[in-house]
XYZ file of C-alpha atoms in Angstrom:
659
model
C -12.113 109.797 277.020
C -10.687 113.182 277.185
C -10.007 113.101 281.050
C -8.662 109.627 280.736
C -6.047 110.754 278.031
C -5.305 114.051 280.250
C -4.254 111.664 282.814
C -1.954 109.093 281.088
C -0.271 111.886 279.725
C -0.047 113.564 282.629
C 1.489 110.041 284.152
C 3.958 109.746 281.509
C 5.212 113.177 282.304
C 5.897 112.439 286.076
C 7.293 109.345 285.315
C 9.939 110.778 282.893
C 10.157 113.503 285.761
C 10.897 111.254 288.156
C 13.834 109.304 286.032
C 15.602 112.052 285.427
C 15.394 113.178 289.004
C 16.982 109.465 289.734
C 19.775 110.030 287.205
C 20.791 113.098 288.480
C 24.600 113.034 289.854
C 25.463 115.714 292.450
C 28.436 117.798 291.891
C 30.955 119.478 294.393
C 32.088 122.682 293.341
C 35.499 124.632 294.502
C 34.689 127.638 297.258
C 34.837 130.777 295.320
C 35.416 133.797 297.646
C 33.779 136.982 296.240
C 36.314 140.473 297.193
C 35.075 144.147 297.441
C 35.658 146.511 298.411
C 33.905 149.187 301.211
C 33.235 152.257 299.581
C 34.160 155.276 302.358
C 30.712 156.938 303.515
C 32.465 160.077 302.991
C 32.607 159.865 299.389
C 28.993 158.688 299.395
C 27.885 161.496 301.738
C 25.977 164.613 300.865
C 27.883 166.572 303.595
C 31.671 165.758 304.600
C 31.299 162.467 306.972
C 34.371 160.563 308.200
C 34.093 156.837 309.712
C 35.789 154.453 311.721
C 35.204 151.019 312.929
C 36.125 149.079 315.186
C 38.752 146.503 312.974
C 39.862 149.934 312.255
C 40.689 151.506 315.315
C 42.134 147.947 316.606
C 44.651 147.420 313.450
C 45.682 151.138 313.830
C 46.196 151.017 317.392
C 43.458 153.581 318.262
C 43.954 154.090 322.281
C 41.438 156.085 323.378
C 38.605 158.554 320.947
C 40.571 161.315 321.204
C 43.176 159.830 319.319
C 40.444 158.175 316.715
C 39.326 161.585 316.051
C 42.779 162.910 315.972
C 42.766 161.470 312.857
C 39.632 163.003 310.876
C 40.269 166.165 308.691
C 39.581 169.853 309.945
C 38.945 167.944 313.699
C 41.253 169.971 316.655
C 41.185 167.594 319.477
C 42.178 169.525 322.814
C 44.217 167.176 325.505
C 45.322 167.653 328.694
C 48.066 165.125 328.469
C 48.542 161.995 331.006
C 46.605 158.909 330.919
C 43.386 160.622 332.617
C 43.732 164.260 331.171
C 40.568 165.688 329.478
C 39.697 165.468 326.010
C 37.673 167.668 324.085
C 36.709 167.967 320.541
C 37.054 171.248 318.379
C 35.672 171.381 314.667
C 37.113 173.469 311.885
C 37.818 176.223 314.993
C 34.343 176.490 315.739
C 34.580 176.056 319.436
C 33.326 172.405 321.395
C 30.231 173.522 321.906
C 29.042 173.518 318.472
C 29.618 170.051 318.223
C 27.196 167.013 319.783
C 27.773 163.783 320.623
C 24.732 160.574 319.666
C 25.720 157.258 321.746
C 23.937 154.403 320.728
C 21.022 156.581 318.922
C 20.576 158.942 321.784
C 22.424 162.607 322.479
C 24.492 162.993 325.371
C 24.445 166.644 326.906
C 25.579 168.543 329.732
C 23.913 170.974 330.304
C 26.701 173.391 332.448
C 29.389 173.528 330.139
C 28.392 172.152 327.139
C 31.042 170.453 326.255
C 31.154 166.546 326.125
C 34.566 164.087 327.894
C 35.393 162.124 325.421
C 37.864 160.792 327.979
C 35.139 158.768 329.314
C 34.453 156.374 326.894
C 36.670 153.291 326.127
C 36.820 151.395 322.409
C 36.841 147.967 323.637
C 33.193 148.253 323.290
C 32.847 150.655 320.292
C 31.947 149.013 317.193
C 31.877 152.754 315.067
C 32.715 156.238 315.556
C 31.384 158.826 312.819
C 32.059 162.178 312.643
C 29.430 164.330 310.375
C 30.364 168.534 309.409
C 26.781 170.014 308.330
C 23.643 168.040 306.772
C 22.767 164.362 307.262
C 21.667 162.428 304.828
C 19.451 160.419 306.887
C 16.431 162.391 307.924
C 15.426 159.733 309.981
C 17.095 161.764 313.390
C 15.966 163.366 316.532
C 15.421 166.709 316.381
C 18.343 167.815 318.565
C 19.923 166.332 316.260
C 20.423 169.460 313.859
C 21.528 171.544 316.739
C 24.913 171.553 316.179
C 27.380 172.518 313.264
C 28.903 168.964 313.955
C 27.902 165.459 315.124
C 30.093 162.779 316.346
C 28.347 159.461 316.021
C 29.393 156.453 318.543
C 27.794 153.419 318.109
C 28.444 150.119 320.713
C 28.997 146.324 319.521
C 25.739 144.507 319.767
C 24.733 141.882 317.617
C 21.860 141.884 315.603
C 18.584 139.504 316.596
C 18.082 136.581 314.372
C 14.642 136.619 311.928
C 15.904 133.505 310.441
C 13.440 130.679 312.285
C 16.243 128.075 311.763
C 18.633 130.119 313.410
C 17.229 130.761 316.720
C 19.378 128.677 318.878
C 21.276 130.367 321.600
C 24.222 131.836 321.024
C 27.042 133.620 323.595
C 29.972 135.347 322.823
C 32.912 136.736 325.582
C 35.395 138.797 325.440
C 38.106 139.606 327.867
C 41.172 142.279 327.343
C 44.197 143.190 329.576
C 45.618 146.165 328.871
C 49.179 147.311 330.596
C 52.094 149.632 329.582
C 53.717 152.934 330.548
C 52.907 155.242 333.804
C 51.857 152.062 335.537
C 48.524 151.319 333.664
C 46.689 148.433 334.122
C 43.060 147.897 332.450
C 40.894 144.452 332.316
C 38.081 144.542 330.250
C 34.657 142.047 330.018
C 32.424 141.950 326.864
C 29.889 139.650 326.734
C 27.089 138.884 324.514
C 24.214 136.213 324.955
C 21.317 136.236 322.412
C 18.058 134.372 323.050
C 15.443 133.739 319.603
C 14.426 137.300 319.251
C 16.405 138.496 322.595
C 19.809 140.049 322.717
C 21.764 141.102 325.905
C 24.815 142.659 326.374
C 27.365 143.449 329.308
C 30.607 145.276 329.151
C 32.502 146.227 332.351
C 35.994 148.252 332.250
C 38.683 149.318 335.322
C 41.123 151.517 334.630
C 44.195 152.612 337.038
C 47.430 154.640 336.406
C 49.224 156.831 338.468
C 50.478 158.900 335.170
C 53.740 159.915 336.344
C 56.162 160.758 333.952
C 59.800 162.612 333.154
C 59.123 165.683 330.937
C 61.137 168.266 329.593
C 60.067 171.884 328.923
C 60.797 174.950 327.801
C 59.275 177.987 329.966
C 60.933 181.294 328.750
C 64.593 181.093 328.718
C 64.465 178.092 330.799
C 64.151 174.584 330.557
C 62.630 172.055 332.966
C 63.086 169.102 333.542
C 60.683 167.262 335.731
C 58.384 164.413 337.092
C 54.496 164.992 335.955
C 52.576 164.476 338.805
C 48.928 164.463 339.824
C 48.078 162.952 336.947
C 46.739 159.537 338.592
C 43.750 158.394 337.322
C 40.959 155.306 338.764
C 37.655 155.035 336.606
C 35.229 152.552 336.423
C 32.466 152.205 333.253
C 30.362 149.583 332.481
C 26.914 149.045 330.572
C 23.765 147.191 330.121
C 22.396 146.844 326.880
C 19.022 144.755 325.920
C 17.115 144.599 322.612
C 13.962 142.610 322.166
C 11.912 142.257 319.026
C 8.622 142.355 319.118
C 7.859 140.904 315.531
C 9.476 141.869 311.900
C 8.203 145.695 312.545
C 8.573 146.203 316.492
C 11.730 146.813 318.571
C 12.537 147.255 321.722
C 15.966 148.938 323.442
C 17.059 149.422 326.661
C 20.496 150.887 327.713
C 22.036 151.315 331.196
C 25.775 153.450 331.330
C 27.505 153.721 334.514
C 30.855 155.839 334.955
C 33.179 156.930 337.717
C 36.327 158.740 337.711
C 38.613 159.714 340.434
C 41.590 161.583 339.095
C 43.768 164.315 339.583
C 44.529 167.373 337.869
C 48.529 167.905 337.008
C 47.777 171.644 336.477
C 50.118 174.145 333.703
C 53.612 173.774 335.029
C 54.491 177.897 335.514
C 57.778 178.103 335.590
C 59.504 175.509 337.717
C 56.426 174.927 339.566
C 54.764 171.312 339.400
C 52.674 171.559 342.373
C 49.054 170.576 341.785
C 46.825 169.659 344.198
C 43.572 169.685 342.035
C 41.395 166.598 342.669
C 38.084 165.380 340.650
C 35.164 163.199 341.045
C 33.186 162.093 338.783
C 29.984 159.678 339.077
C 27.377 159.274 335.848
C 24.509 156.865 335.274
C 21.584 157.406 332.204
C 19.229 155.081 330.982
C 17.653 155.091 328.009
C 14.727 153.168 326.178
C 14.301 153.149 322.687
C 11.136 152.057 320.747
C 10.776 151.426 316.990
C 7.798 150.125 314.861
C 8.325 149.943 311.165
C 4.359 150.387 310.056
C 5.167 149.784 306.683
C 7.720 150.656 303.717
C 6.633 154.291 303.407
C 6.323 154.213 307.052
C 7.341 154.017 310.324
C 8.164 155.789 313.880
C 10.447 156.331 316.522
C 10.728 157.269 320.402
C 13.342 157.542 322.551
C 13.065 158.471 327.217
C 16.202 158.902 328.963
C 17.154 159.773 332.158
C 20.996 161.051 332.757
C 22.543 161.894 335.779
C 25.834 163.585 337.020
C 27.439 164.257 339.878
C 31.118 166.100 339.650
C 33.117 167.385 342.728
C 36.077 168.764 342.147
C 38.646 169.955 345.331
C 41.747 172.525 345.747
C 44.493 173.127 347.969
C 45.873 176.690 347.341
C 47.634 179.252 349.917
C 44.223 180.615 350.790
C 43.418 177.374 351.506
C 41.028 174.183 350.813
C 38.426 174.539 348.238
C 35.710 172.127 347.480
C 32.656 172.217 344.940
C 30.113 170.564 344.220
C 28.061 169.988 340.884
C 24.843 168.231 340.387
C 23.060 167.382 336.581
C 19.390 166.052 336.351
C 18.173 165.602 332.546
C 14.804 164.355 331.227
C 15.139 163.917 327.426
C 11.955 162.919 325.344
C 11.999 162.417 321.327
C 10.455 161.087 318.877
C 10.054 160.961 314.907
C 7.979 160.128 312.211
C 9.430 159.551 308.859
C 7.131 158.584 305.690
C 8.085 158.322 301.730
C 4.691 160.298 299.763
C 6.311 159.533 296.598
C 8.958 157.650 294.785
C 12.246 159.130 296.442
C 10.520 161.895 298.278
C 11.105 161.270 302.068
C 9.774 163.029 304.635
C 10.387 163.603 308.571
C 8.895 165.546 311.502
C 10.497 165.440 315.106
C 9.641 166.537 318.361
C 12.228 166.733 320.984
C 12.014 167.917 324.788
C 14.461 168.095 327.531
C 14.798 169.131 331.121
C 17.860 169.995 332.626
C 18.579 171.038 336.405
C 21.757 172.018 337.600
C 22.851 172.192 341.465
C 26.054 174.042 342.716
C 27.604 174.536 346.466
C 28.525 178.405 345.420
C 27.541 180.982 347.859
C 24.341 182.920 345.909
C 23.960 180.060 343.408
C 21.401 180.330 341.070
C 20.853 176.805 340.393
C 18.744 176.723 337.162
C 16.195 174.736 335.166
C 16.361 174.680 332.114
C 12.917 173.492 329.842
C 14.294 173.283 325.634
C 11.643 171.990 322.831
C 13.056 171.666 319.553
C 11.433 170.454 316.603
C 12.392 169.687 313.247
C 10.756 169.419 309.525
C 13.265 167.525 306.775
C 13.308 166.183 303.299
C 14.833 163.792 301.603
C 14.721 163.974 297.294
C 16.212 161.874 294.618
C 16.164 162.361 291.740
C 17.977 161.091 289.015
C 21.870 161.888 289.423
C 20.828 164.468 292.093
C 20.244 164.345 296.042
C 18.541 167.057 298.151
C 18.710 167.457 301.717
C 16.515 170.610 303.715
C 15.305 170.514 306.879
C 13.854 173.591 309.905
C 14.472 173.231 313.354
C 12.166 175.386 315.340
C 14.331 176.093 318.901
C 12.583 177.518 321.954
C 14.282 177.618 325.412
C 12.999 178.542 328.247
C 14.894 178.959 331.907
C 14.195 179.564 335.914
C 16.416 180.105 339.298
C 15.672 179.887 342.381
C 17.864 183.310 342.920
C 17.819 186.433 340.983
C 16.709 186.768 337.227
C 16.287 184.324 334.500
C 17.607 184.855 331.070
C 14.465 185.713 328.695
C 15.363 182.489 327.119
C 15.793 181.609 323.410
C 13.761 181.285 320.145
C 15.163 180.705 316.972
C 14.896 179.527 313.631
C 18.233 177.154 312.019
C 17.855 176.115 308.150
C 20.141 173.714 306.159
C 20.337 172.238 303.114
C 23.248 169.748 301.177
C 23.146 168.984 297.465
C 24.890 166.119 295.758
C 25.229 165.329 291.812
C 27.005 162.554 290.710
C 28.722 163.735 287.335
C 29.773 160.385 286.701
C 30.004 156.523 288.143
C 32.636 157.368 290.716
C 32.804 161.636 291.040
C 30.178 163.522 292.661
C 30.096 167.021 293.771
C 28.674 168.419 297.024
C 27.477 171.593 298.392
C 25.972 172.736 301.674
C 24.720 175.183 304.169
C 23.964 175.173 307.415
C 22.481 178.267 310.015
C 23.344 177.184 313.702
C 23.650 178.510 316.766
C 25.408 177.099 320.179
C 22.933 178.000 323.562
C 24.761 179.527 325.911
C 25.586 177.291 329.057
C 24.459 177.435 332.460
C 27.740 178.282 333.000
C 28.129 181.513 331.208
C 25.094 182.404 332.250
C 24.613 181.874 335.811
C 28.230 180.736 337.337
C 28.832 183.185 340.113
C 30.757 185.734 339.535
C 31.347 185.798 335.744
C 27.792 184.463 334.331
C 26.072 186.956 332.074
C 22.429 186.306 331.806
C 21.591 189.226 329.271
C 24.120 186.549 327.090
C 23.199 185.802 323.396
C 23.787 182.881 321.348
C 26.896 182.523 319.058
C 25.148 182.928 315.564
C 27.437 180.535 313.411
C 26.967 180.078 309.165
C 29.042 177.260 307.408
C 29.346 176.539 304.035
C 30.720 173.919 301.921
C 31.366 173.096 299.267
C 33.298 169.213 297.841
C 34.458 166.909 295.585
C 34.368 162.715 295.908
C 36.076 160.353 293.664
C 36.195 156.629 293.940
C 37.703 154.151 291.630
C 38.859 150.467 291.651
C 41.296 149.099 289.666
C 41.784 145.666 288.173
C 39.497 144.707 291.750
C 42.626 144.623 293.063
C 43.213 148.147 294.217
C 41.159 151.079 295.355
C 41.826 154.818 295.410
C 39.454 157.092 297.620
C 39.708 160.909 297.124
C 38.066 163.394 298.843
C 38.162 167.369 299.402
C 36.222 169.982 300.749
C 36.679 173.855 300.880
C 34.365 175.433 303.518
C 33.700 179.485 304.841
C 31.459 180.481 307.261
C 31.535 183.543 310.333
C 30.116 182.776 314.346
C 29.292 186.320 315.309
C 27.781 187.171 318.944
C 30.660 184.802 320.157
C 30.997 184.063 324.072
C 34.379 185.309 325.515
C 35.245 186.007 329.058
C 36.320 190.043 328.801
C 37.900 191.366 332.025
C 36.112 194.415 333.856
C 37.493 196.401 336.661
C 37.877 194.110 339.537
C 36.127 190.478 337.975
C 35.686 188.566 334.433
C 32.989 188.426 333.043
C 31.576 186.428 329.674
C 30.474 188.532 327.141
C 29.241 188.693 323.268
C 32.030 190.312 322.150
C 33.619 188.023 320.058
C 33.287 187.397 315.516
C 35.290 185.065 313.976
C 35.440 184.535 310.084
C 36.452 180.959 308.796
C 37.595 179.921 305.768
C 39.878 176.385 305.104
C 39.849 172.958 303.050
C 39.978 169.751 304.575
C 41.549 166.878 301.776
C 41.140 162.826 302.858
C 42.718 159.819 300.358
C 42.582 156.342 300.513
C 44.403 153.547 299.257
C 44.286 149.892 299.630
C 45.573 147.077 297.734
C 44.532 143.728 298.288
C 46.533 140.648 297.103
C 45.332 137.629 298.344
C 42.731 137.432 301.981
C 46.274 137.386 303.856
C 48.135 139.985 301.643
C 46.623 143.606 301.680
C 48.193 147.204 302.175
C 45.977 150.100 303.607
C 47.135 153.733 303.164
C 44.731 156.812 304.784
C 45.779 160.124 304.889
C 44.013 163.170 305.661
C 45.660 167.207 305.265
C 43.105 170.536 307.014
C 43.700 173.798 306.415
C 42.411 176.409 308.307
C 42.362 180.200 308.470
C 40.145 181.242 311.186
C 40.807 184.782 312.520
C 39.557 187.131 314.596
C 37.899 190.018 313.088
C 35.391 191.440 316.322
C 36.797 195.209 315.647
C 39.714 196.705 313.757
C 41.066 198.977 316.493
C 42.304 195.793 318.727
C 45.361 194.996 318.128
C 44.822 191.108 317.445
C 42.248 191.974 314.598
C 42.730 189.343 311.649
C 44.655 187.096 314.234
C 44.048 183.372 313.907
C 42.627 182.134 317.125
C 43.656 180.251 320.040
C 44.578 176.767 319.819
C 43.871 176.512 316.146
C 46.652 175.400 313.411
C 46.599 176.349 309.991
C 48.457 173.097 308.876
C 47.464 169.465 309.698
C 47.221 165.919 309.122
C 47.660 162.511 309.788
C 49.081 159.684 307.769
C 48.739 155.571 308.563
C 49.983 152.511 306.767
C 48.880 149.466 307.412
C 50.679 146.196 306.304
C 48.689 142.641 306.596
C 50.458 139.486 306.111
C 50.290 136.037 307.783
C 52.350 136.345 310.185
C 51.458 140.189 311.671
C 49.827 142.827 311.092
C 52.331 146.149 310.970
C 51.242 149.723 311.637
C 52.552 153.128 311.152
C 50.961 156.195 312.698
C 52.162 159.886 312.136
C 50.356 162.861 313.198
C 51.238 166.560 312.154
C 49.972 169.641 314.340
C 51.204 173.206 312.963
C 52.543 176.373 314.755
C 49.538 177.610 316.941
C 48.899 180.398 319.487
C 47.499 180.142 323.105
C 45.792 183.454 323.174
C 44.542 185.125 319.931
C 47.105 187.483 320.446
C 49.813 186.110 317.377
C 53.012 187.368 319.228
C 56.453 185.168 319.747
C 55.626 184.513 323.233
C 52.771 183.162 322.688
C 53.760 181.130 319.875
C 53.414 177.086 320.364
C 56.091 175.146 318.122
C 54.126 173.143 316.003
C 55.101 168.935 316.287
C 54.488 165.137 315.202
C 53.895 162.072 317.178
C 54.907 158.838 315.421
C 54.084 155.530 316.388
C 54.120 151.636 315.775
C 51.581 149.152 316.259
C 52.704 145.018 315.990
C 49.052 142.941 315.881
C 49.291 139.238 316.146
C 45.969 136.614 316.296
C 46.066 133.144 317.190
C 43.436 130.868 316.096
C 43.336 128.434 318.683
C 40.271 125.553 317.938
C 37.120 127.808 317.986
C 38.691 130.808 319.994
C 40.673 133.725 319.199
C 43.697 135.275 320.920
C 45.337 139.027 319.718
C 48.451 140.433 321.213
C 48.794 143.706 320.517
C 52.596 145.959 321.279
C 52.326 149.319 319.602
C 54.992 152.448 320.652
C 54.113 155.835 320.749
C 55.627 159.344 320.278
C 58.729 157.980 318.691
C 60.800 161.281 318.978
C 60.495 161.601 322.785
C 59.302 164.854 322.869
C 56.627 166.282 325.194
C 54.921 168.978 323.152
C 52.072 171.110 324.559
C 48.612 170.201 322.842
C 47.633 172.893 325.495
C 49.937 175.331 326.975
C 51.960 174.248 329.611
C 50.432 171.162 329.823
C 53.452 168.984 328.314
C 52.366 165.134 327.005
C 54.113 162.089 327.729
C 57.524 160.945 325.639
C 57.639 157.692 324.435
C 55.835 155.349 326.164
C 54.415 151.702 325.011
C 51.489 149.901 325.627
C 50.367 145.868 325.066
C 47.255 144.557 325.209
C 46.129 140.677 324.830
C 42.423 139.868 323.290
C 40.433 136.181 324.154
C 37.449 135.683 322.016
C 34.756 132.698 322.759
């Protein structure tokens, strides 16, 4: 009877539920849009971190990598002017050799000069640019990442592999951009994405050509020069292919191949009224890299990468002594693997091992043609407890070298510690402190370049401290304010400089530099609706980087070359239904072309103002964006590098079509 009673009760219950379902009415509610603000990574990080997204760069009208980095506090960009001018980055007066560059997770190397020319990268296929100074909160990194005082991270645009089985339909994205502007600029590019279930394929190609001719006015001594800049033409091809495959939910493999070729003139310095230059530079670069990651569980994961890089450079000139030509070839094989684990809640550990083999071939007479083998081993830890976040790492570097002619250096073997600590005092207020003891290995040019190289060089040693605070607050869900301020101080010893001998120059460890500075950045964003918003961003840097080599030197205590005491940037962007309007201002204070701070070596302060207009049109499911910008509104031929005048007022227009 109990069984029959139970069945009867269950039947009645099901009947009641069915009636309830049948009588249920379906109501349609209005769409709810949840708005919020993106919290800057610089506010949350334990070390100074600054970022620009692809959207940021589009709206601000940023043209190239150097233009983007000029907006970061604590950065000095060395720009030799013109469309094809070389661009290198100096962070907090340390020198370009202390700055590393990572492209899609793998570091870019140049063992010959130690400097990466950022003009070889375009922004069309870049999703994010970030700058880190000091110790990274993310310890799931390669060992070589810890070997630089600062790191520029570049990420290309790549769609994520779909994991939802219901969305595994093929998806194709296509984008084309055409740019034109001053100096005969013509630059088309194509960007293609194809998504096939667990496979993503993307390809990008860009062509750029410009004659680089512009008029300039330059005061040289007591004479004012009115001339045309010549031998500044450029013709460049660049392209890359990316392939991402998701083996399963825990494993991914990625493959990238990149190619670059450039033919350009080097306009040279304008000395008195001599604007002649016959220097030419041809560059070819190709690399391919393979990446694998396995997330074994939430507590342990591993990633590994392999890269092969080939660079070919030919420099030619026609000086008074006759035609000259030098050719350089670099080959690099790079391997890295990193193991990450979380043995205890809040405690993360990582162990990474990197290896690189570099070979340089030069056509100079009696060229050493060196080979360098490098091993980097890094042990890092990240621990979070309550309101505290602590990061620490220890890097072991072991480098050996061999040469075909002469004697090789004795190699380099060092331990490099670093740490950072962050305390969240309040929900929106954080304090941070960091320290990094790092060194820069002498480049192969500094060691073995015929005539000036010194095979007994020691590394440049750098000890850097950072103390800062960050604040972020949202008011009435429509206004967001974020501010960061960082004090830093440090020193560089055994600085590598060229020292004159009796009849020649030679690289020597003969410099000491002391640094004290302040970096401030602020961002205010007001959102009235989806169609109306206002964004203001500013940064300011104060830097005292003085020579401390010898009190007997006439330039002791003077500011080092090309390092302004004051610099900053300001941007304001208005977004409305009809147009996006942006105004940008870059400020660089007085600096000196040499370490001897006298009036003859002084370089005037300058400002660079620009206005950008942008409009987006929706045509069916396609998007057309039109952008027009005007640069250097003051029409000043200011100099970033002495005797290399920058262009006056110039314009650029771009059309971008996305399907």
